[in-house]
Tab-separated table of C-alpha atoms and ligand atoms in Angstrom:
chain	number	residue	atom	x	y	z
Y	1	MET	CA	3.212	40.596	-7.428
Y	2	LYS	CA	-0.269	41.529	-8.715
Y	3	HIS	CA	-1.181	41.295	-12.395
Y	4	PHE	CA	-4.007	42.649	-14.549
Y	5	LYS	CA	-5.409	40.148	-17.046
Y	6	GLU	CA	-7.509	41.656	-19.810
Y	7	THR	CA	-10.885	39.960	-20.325
Y	8	LEU	CA	-11.715	41.251	-23.826
Y	9	TYR	CA	-11.403	37.884	-25.592
Y	10	ASP	CA	-12.167	34.336	-24.441
Y	11	ALA	CA	-9.260	32.448	-25.960
Y	12	VAL	CA	-6.338	34.880	-25.636
Y	13	CYS	CA	-5.436	37.692	-23.316
Y	14	GLN	CA	-2.753	40.202	-22.470
Y	15	GLU	CA	-1.436	40.501	-18.954
Y	16	TYR	CA	0.212	43.508	-17.264
Y	17	ARG	CA	2.194	43.620	-14.032
Y	18	ILE	CA	0.676	46.117	-11.600
Y	19	ASP	CA	3.700	47.921	-10.189
Y	20	LYS	CA	1.602	50.436	-8.302
Y	21	LEU	CA	-2.168	50.632	-7.992
Y	22	TYR	CA	-3.419	54.227	-7.963
Y	23	PHE	CA	-7.155	53.723	-8.097
Y	24	GLU	CA	-9.709	50.937	-8.268
Y	25	HIS	CA	-13.397	51.575	-7.882
Y	26	LYS	CA	-16.758	50.559	-9.265
Y	27	THR	CA	-18.088	53.887	-10.566
Y	28	GLU	CA	-21.767	54.454	-11.291
Y	29	HIS	CA	-21.169	52.975	-14.753
Y	30	GLN	CA	-17.980	50.904	-14.898
Y	31	HIS	CA	-15.172	49.194	-12.990
Y	32	LEU	CA	-12.295	51.680	-13.239
Y	33	MET	CA	-8.635	50.898	-12.501
Y	34	ILE	CA	-5.546	53.073	-12.896
Y	35	PHE	CA	-2.149	51.529	-12.199
Y	36	HIS	CA	1.526	51.877	-13.072
Y	37	ASN	CA	3.425	49.401	-15.221
Y	38	ALA	CA	7.180	49.663	-15.663
Y	39	MET	CA	7.068	49.454	-19.482
Y	40	LEU	CA	3.837	51.280	-20.266
Y	41	GLY	CA	3.626	53.948	-17.591
Y	42	ARG	CA	0.178	54.636	-16.179
Y	43	VAL	CA	-2.552	52.366	-17.507
Y	44	MET	CA	-6.317	52.850	-17.322
Y	45	THR	CA	-8.756	49.947	-17.590
Y	46	LEU	CA	-12.569	49.882	-17.629
Y	47	ASP	CA	-14.548	46.701	-16.986
Y	48	GLY	CA	-11.397	44.586	-17.387
Y	49	ILE	CA	-10.346	46.119	-20.737
Y	50	VAL	CA	-7.294	48.320	-21.358
Y	51	GLN	CA	-8.409	51.817	-22.389
Y	52	THR	CA	-5.205	53.765	-22.585
Y	53	THR	CA	-1.558	53.720	-21.508
Y	54	GLU	CA	0.864	56.600	-21.162
Y	55	ALA	CA	3.357	54.885	-23.460
Y	56	ASP	CA	1.279	54.538	-26.615
Y	57	GLU	CA	-1.762	56.820	-26.218
Y	58	PHE	CA	-0.238	59.339	-28.625
Y	59	ILE	CA	-0.757	57.083	-31.639
Y	60	TYR	CA	-4.467	56.621	-30.965
Y	61	HIS	CA	-5.240	60.208	-29.970
Y	62	GLU	CA	-3.229	61.875	-32.724
Y	63	MET	CA	-4.732	59.700	-35.450
Y	64	LEU	CA	-8.347	59.924	-34.294
Y	65	ALA	CA	-8.100	63.720	-33.868
Y	66	HIS	CA	-5.786	65.087	-36.559
Y	67	VAL	CA	-6.879	63.003	-39.555
Y	68	PRO	CA	-10.464	64.378	-39.608
Y	69	MET	CA	-9.414	67.852	-38.408
Y	70	VAL	CA	-6.770	68.302	-41.110
Y	71	ALA	CA	-8.954	66.671	-43.790
Y	72	HIS	CA	-11.810	69.041	-42.970
Y	73	GLY	CA	-9.478	72.004	-43.076
Y	74	ALA	CA	-11.707	74.546	-41.315
Y	75	ALA	CA	-13.395	72.769	-38.408
Y	76	LYS	CA	-14.640	75.275	-35.858
Y	77	ARG	CA	-17.099	73.242	-33.817
Y	78	VAL	CA	-16.052	69.797	-32.632
Y	79	LEU	CA	-17.896	67.134	-30.635
Y	80	ILE	CA	-16.077	64.370	-28.736
Y	81	ILE	CA	-18.171	61.472	-27.430
Y	82	GLY	CA	-16.509	59.560	-24.564
Y	83	GLY	CA	-12.789	60.198	-24.239
Y	84	GLY	CA	-12.922	60.746	-20.467
Y	85	ASP	CA	-9.157	60.336	-20.103
Y	86	GLY	CA	-8.734	63.699	-21.868
Y	87	GLY	CA	-6.199	62.667	-24.521
Y	88	MET	CA	-8.562	63.384	-27.419
Y	89	LEU	CA	-9.485	66.754	-25.975
Y	90	ARG	CA	-5.787	67.624	-25.648
Y	91	GLU	CA	-5.187	66.941	-29.355
Y	92	VAL	CA	-8.391	68.679	-30.562
Y	93	CYS	CA	-7.548	71.783	-28.502
Y	94	LYS	CA	-4.302	72.169	-30.488
Y	95	HIS	CA	-6.456	73.291	-33.459
Y	96	PRO	CA	-7.832	76.829	-33.955
Y	97	ILE	CA	-11.406	75.804	-33.107
Y	98	GLU	CA	-14.170	77.979	-31.671
Y	99	SER	CA	-15.657	75.341	-29.387
Y	100	VAL	CA	-15.392	71.718	-28.381
Y	101	THR	CA	-18.183	69.828	-26.653
Y	102	GLN	CA	-17.232	66.616	-24.885
Y	103	VAL	CA	-19.989	64.235	-23.837
Y	104	GLU	CA	-18.690	61.640	-21.388
Y	105	ILE	CA	-21.010	59.299	-19.512
Y	106	ASP	CA	-18.809	58.824	-16.443
Y	107	GLN	CA	-17.739	61.802	-14.346
Y	108	ALA	CA	-15.411	59.519	-12.354
Y	109	VAL	CA	-13.326	58.738	-15.456
Y	110	VAL	CA	-12.781	62.470	-16.019
Y	111	ASP	CA	-11.979	63.190	-12.367
Y	112	MET	CA	-9.651	60.243	-11.861
Y	113	SER	CA	-7.883	60.872	-15.172
Y	114	ILE	CA	-7.200	64.495	-14.219
Y	115	GLU	CA	-5.767	63.225	-10.939
Y	116	PHE	CA	-3.877	60.090	-11.984
Y	117	LEU	CA	-3.341	60.524	-15.753
Y	118	PRO	CA	-2.554	64.267	-15.864
Y	119	ASN	CA	-0.398	63.952	-18.972
Y	120	HIS	CA	-3.403	62.821	-20.996
Y	121	SER	CA	-5.459	65.984	-20.717
Y	122	ALA	CA	-2.391	68.179	-20.070
Y	123	GLY	CA	-4.639	70.998	-18.836
Y	124	ALA	CA	-7.184	70.727	-21.670
Y	125	TYR	CA	-10.094	70.376	-19.220
Y	126	ASP	CA	-9.408	74.034	-18.295
Y	127	ASP	CA	-9.645	75.223	-21.918
Y	128	PRO	CA	-12.292	77.996	-22.096
Y	129	ARG	CA	-13.540	76.650	-25.447
Y	130	LEU	CA	-14.663	73.400	-23.755
Y	131	ASN	CA	-18.250	72.546	-22.906
Y	132	LEU	CA	-18.064	69.314	-20.847
Y	133	VAL	CA	-21.358	67.449	-20.616
Y	134	ILE	CA	-21.773	64.413	-18.365
Y	135	ASP	CA	-24.333	62.332	-20.237
Y	136	ASP	CA	-24.775	59.308	-22.457
Y	137	GLY	CA	-23.481	60.252	-25.907
Y	138	MET	CA	-26.537	58.777	-27.572
Y	139	ASN	CA	-28.921	60.660	-25.323
Y	140	PHE	CA	-27.060	63.915	-26.035
Y	141	LEU	CA	-27.143	63.423	-29.812
Y	142	LYS	CA	-30.830	62.492	-29.825
Y	143	ASN	CA	-31.779	65.693	-28.052
Y	144	THR	CA	-29.375	68.309	-29.382
Y	145	GLN	CA	-30.109	70.706	-32.212
Y	146	GLU	CA	-26.439	71.769	-32.411
Y	147	LYS	CA	-24.361	71.132	-35.531
Y	148	PHE	CA	-20.687	70.193	-35.633
Y	149	ASP	CA	-17.942	70.116	-38.250
Y	150	VAL	CA	-16.197	67.053	-36.813
Y	151	ILE	CA	-17.601	64.406	-34.452
Y	152	ILE	CA	-15.120	62.031	-32.806
Y	153	SER	CA	-16.408	58.944	-31.003
Y	154	ASP	CA	-13.656	57.958	-28.550
Y	155	SER	CA	-15.598	55.135	-26.995
Y	156	THR	CA	-15.081	51.911	-25.137
Y	157	ASP	CA	-15.703	48.662	-27.030
Y	158	PRO	CA	-19.325	47.862	-27.953
Y	159	ILE	CA	-19.913	46.181	-24.593
Y	160	GLY	CA	-21.627	47.869	-21.628
Y	161	PRO	CA	-22.245	51.643	-21.818
Y	162	GLY	CA	-20.337	51.940	-25.126
Y	163	GLU	CA	-22.644	49.574	-27.030
Y	164	VAL	CA	-25.147	52.281	-28.035
Y	165	LEU	CA	-22.330	54.231	-29.699
Y	166	PHE	CA	-22.162	51.518	-32.381
Y	167	SER	CA	-25.896	51.436	-33.171
Y	168	ASP	CA	-27.809	52.485	-36.312
Y	169	THR	CA	-29.545	55.177	-34.294
Y	170	PHE	CA	-26.257	56.634	-33.089
Y	171	TYR	CA	-24.866	56.950	-36.622
Y	172	ALA	CA	-28.120	58.465	-37.870
Y	173	HIS	CA	-28.160	61.102	-35.129
Y	174	ALA	CA	-24.459	61.848	-35.602
Y	175	LYS	CA	-25.154	62.422	-39.289
Y	176	ARG	CA	-28.046	64.752	-38.462
Y	177	CYS	CA	-25.755	66.770	-36.148
Y	178	LEU	CA	-23.018	67.275	-38.749
Y	179	ASN	CA	-22.756	70.259	-41.057
Y	180	SER	CA	-22.990	69.307	-44.743
Y	181	ASN	CA	-19.232	68.783	-45.172
Y	182	GLY	CA	-18.815	67.381	-41.647
Y	183	ILE	CA	-16.896	64.224	-40.762
Y	184	LEU	CA	-17.680	61.482	-38.228
Y	185	VAL	CA	-14.803	59.285	-37.027
Y	186	THR	CA	-15.092	56.477	-34.509
Y	187	GLN	CA	-12.886	54.046	-32.621
Y	188	ASN	CA	-13.632	50.755	-34.318
Y	189	GLY	CA	-11.627	47.951	-32.775
Y	190	VAL	CA	-8.911	45.629	-34.052
Y	191	PRO	CA	-10.333	43.702	-37.027
Y	192	PHE	CA	-7.804	40.862	-36.778
Y	193	PHE	CA	-9.688	39.845	-33.610
Y	194	GLN	CA	-12.895	41.879	-33.957
Y	195	LYS	CA	-13.940	41.273	-37.560
Y	196	ASP	CA	-17.648	41.518	-36.691
Y	197	GLU	CA	-17.165	45.024	-35.406
Y	198	VAL	CA	-15.704	46.378	-38.647
Y	199	GLN	CA	-18.397	44.603	-40.676
Y	200	THR	CA	-21.292	45.805	-38.544
Y	201	THR	CA	-20.053	49.396	-38.601
Y	202	TYR	CA	-19.549	49.218	-42.351
Y	203	GLN	CA	-23.208	48.286	-42.751
Y	204	ARG	CA	-24.695	50.607	-40.160
Y	205	MET	CA	-22.561	53.706	-40.644
Y	206	GLY	CA	-22.332	53.118	-44.409
Y	207	ALA	CA	-26.116	53.497	-44.669
Y	208	ASN	CA	-25.817	57.097	-43.475
Y	209	PHE	CA	-22.937	58.546	-45.504
Y	210	THR	CA	-22.101	58.691	-49.190
Y	211	ASP	CA	-18.410	58.231	-48.340
Y	212	MET	CA	-17.746	55.634	-45.663
Y	213	THR	CA	-14.511	53.758	-45.120
Y	214	PHE	CA	-11.896	53.014	-42.467
Y	215	TYR	CA	-8.370	54.187	-41.835
Y	216	CYS	CA	-5.976	52.518	-39.481
Y	217	ALA	CA	-2.979	52.634	-37.180
Y	218	PRO	CA	-1.180	50.012	-35.085
Y	219	ILE	CA	-1.507	50.717	-31.365
Y	220	PRO	CA	0.574	48.252	-29.305
Y	221	THR	CA	-1.758	47.922	-26.329
Y	222	TYR	CA	-4.842	47.353	-28.505
Y	223	TYR	CA	-3.029	44.250	-29.601
Y	224	GLY	CA	-3.785	42.246	-32.720
Y	225	GLY	CA	-2.301	44.543	-35.390
Y	226	PHE	CA	-4.119	47.489	-36.915
Y	227	MET	CA	-6.877	49.303	-35.106
Y	228	THR	CA	-9.495	50.669	-37.504
Y	229	PHE	CA	-11.100	54.081	-37.265
Y	230	ALA	CA	-14.419	54.442	-39.064
Y	231	TRP	CA	-14.755	57.454	-41.378
Y	232	GLY	CA	-18.098	58.814	-42.573
Y	233	THR	CA	-18.857	61.978	-44.516
Y	234	ASP	CA	-20.857	63.199	-47.490
Y	235	ASP	CA	-17.826	65.112	-48.725
Y	236	ALA	CA	-15.820	62.550	-50.696
Y	237	THR	CA	-13.084	65.101	-51.375
Y	238	ALA	CA	-12.123	65.124	-47.681
Y	239	ARG	CA	-10.113	61.933	-47.979
Y	240	THR	CA	-8.766	62.464	-51.456
Y	241	ILE	CA	-7.160	65.857	-50.848
Y	242	ASP	CA	-3.783	66.218	-52.417
Y	243	HIS	CA	-0.723	65.344	-50.352
Y	244	ARG	CA	0.629	68.892	-50.856
Y	245	ASP	CA	-2.564	70.348	-49.372
Y	246	ILE	CA	-2.281	68.128	-46.305
Y	247	GLU	CA	1.384	69.188	-45.940
Y	248	GLN	CA	0.498	72.847	-46.262
Y	249	ARG	CA	-2.365	72.682	-43.744
Y	250	TRP	CA	-0.200	70.771	-41.282
Y	251	GLN	CA	2.666	73.212	-41.585
Y	252	GLN	CA	0.333	76.142	-41.022
Y	253	LEU	CA	-1.063	74.510	-37.872
Y	254	GLY	CA	2.458	74.077	-36.455
Y	255	ILE	CA	1.330	71.225	-34.186
Y	256	SER	CA	4.027	68.886	-32.943
Y	257	THR	CA	3.232	65.170	-32.914
Y	258	ARG	CA	4.951	61.830	-32.395
Y	259	TYR	CA	2.986	59.624	-34.829
Y	260	TYR	CA	0.738	61.708	-37.073
Y	261	ASN	CA	2.289	63.423	-40.075
Y	262	PRO	CA	0.966	64.072	-43.593
Y	263	GLY	CA	2.481	60.808	-44.880
Y	264	MET	CA	0.810	58.737	-42.145
Y	265	HIS	CA	-2.434	60.625	-42.765
Y	266	GLN	CA	-2.571	59.640	-46.388
Y	267	SER	CA	-1.240	56.097	-46.040
Y	268	SER	CA	-3.606	55.257	-43.168
Y	269	PHE	CA	-6.491	54.972	-45.654
Y	270	ALA	CA	-4.752	52.036	-47.394
Y	271	LEU	CA	-6.305	48.916	-45.881
Y	272	PRO	CA	-4.638	45.501	-45.637
Y	273	GLN	CA	-6.302	42.862	-47.803
Y	274	TYR	CA	-7.816	40.907	-44.877
Y	275	ILE	CA	-9.766	44.037	-43.915
Y	276	VAL	CA	-10.778	44.717	-47.540
Y	277	ALA	CA	-11.990	41.096	-47.744
Y	278	ALA	CA	-14.012	41.463	-44.533
Y	279	LEU	CA	-15.716	44.549	-46.014
Y	280	ASN	CA	-16.287	42.827	-49.374
Y	281	ASP	CA	-18.040	40.001	-47.518
Y	282	VAL	CA	-20.522	42.554	-46.207
Y	283	GLU	CA	-21.152	43.988	-49.658
Y	284	SER	CA	-21.808	40.658	-51.385
Z	1	SAM	N1	-9.125	54.837	-26.312
Z	1	SAM	C1	-10.019	53.936	-25.714
Z	1	SAM	C2	-10.249	52.676	-26.454
Z	1	SAM	O1	-10.031	52.616	-27.661
Z	1	SAM	O2	-10.623	51.701	-25.794
Z	1	SAM	C3	-11.254	54.601	-25.294
Z	1	SAM	C4	-10.952	55.277	-24.007
Z	1	SAM	S1	-12.091	56.427	-23.391
Z	1	SAM	C5	-11.599	56.310	-21.763
Z	1	SAM	C6	-13.670	55.680	-23.525
Z	1	SAM	C7	-14.707	56.492	-22.769
Z	1	SAM	O3	-15.983	56.299	-23.315
Z	1	SAM	C8	-14.809	56.136	-21.289
Z	1	SAM	O4	-14.393	57.239	-20.532
Z	1	SAM	C9	-16.281	55.809	-21.081
Z	1	SAM	O5	-16.778	56.252	-19.840
Z	1	SAM	C10	-16.902	56.537	-22.259
Z	1	SAM	N2	-18.217	56.034	-22.658
Z	1	SAM	C11	-18.629	54.744	-22.759
Z	1	SAM	N3	-19.902	54.700	-23.156
Z	1	SAM	C12	-20.319	55.974	-23.317
Z	1	SAM	C13	-21.541	56.569	-23.708
Z	1	SAM	N4	-22.597	55.818	-24.021
Z	1	SAM	N5	-21.603	57.914	-23.777
Z	1	SAM	C14	-20.529	58.687	-23.472
Z	1	SAM	N6	-19.356	58.177	-23.086
Z	1	SAM	C15	-19.243	56.838	-23.010
């Protein structure tokens, strides 16, 4: 029986039984695998790290998409960086937006996800509002003059091609490409194991926004407890909107979800004390 052993950390790792291998190939950018596991459904890995599983992807995608979209309240133009599996696009397309641009570095991730993870995009790659760009997210941001209401960085960890998406320059360009009340959210790792990541982002992204914090959700296959999502905006009211307003916006949208709801939205900004302490260490 073959197993997949994640190589994210030196001292600990998670291991998955490969019940059926659908795809394994070194793409132009990364080592991509898609396989089936009896408990988690289809699993995608890149460079030895779990990216997404059919069983728990909803938590990640719903929280990284709906929290900024609902908080903004009127987002019309959205940019997704990364997210080749299509799950983020699926959730964003549930909103009454005018356009969504997705900038993914690896065409193979998009193609193989449409073929072997069809439930992730659920047809969203055919949405006429989509402009799919195959490019490095950093390169795109540096060169574009477009402005967005919400930018979502659905990236790999800051290793390999994803590393630039955690740089000072990336945050600065993302800020430049946001409308004045725009919101940037980013995948920011599991601080129980990746404390450096939350601290570095706090410093780098914090330098660009007047309101910068994290919100979180527990995603079983990004193991180690809460995953943090970085939140940056110059509109401080976006995360302090009244619970009744969130409820009303959500009801009007009529989107059905399995994790996100107005209660989870609001409570996700409460950070456990070990994360608060890690951020305080940066400040002092
Ligand atoms: N949910 C996942 C996680 O938290 O690990 C992220 C999954 S998604 C598949 C990550 C995507 O980011 C991949 O498809 C990868 O090709 C893409 N990516 C990595 N670096 C990138 C870059 N510099 N520009 C654009 N896309 C990038």
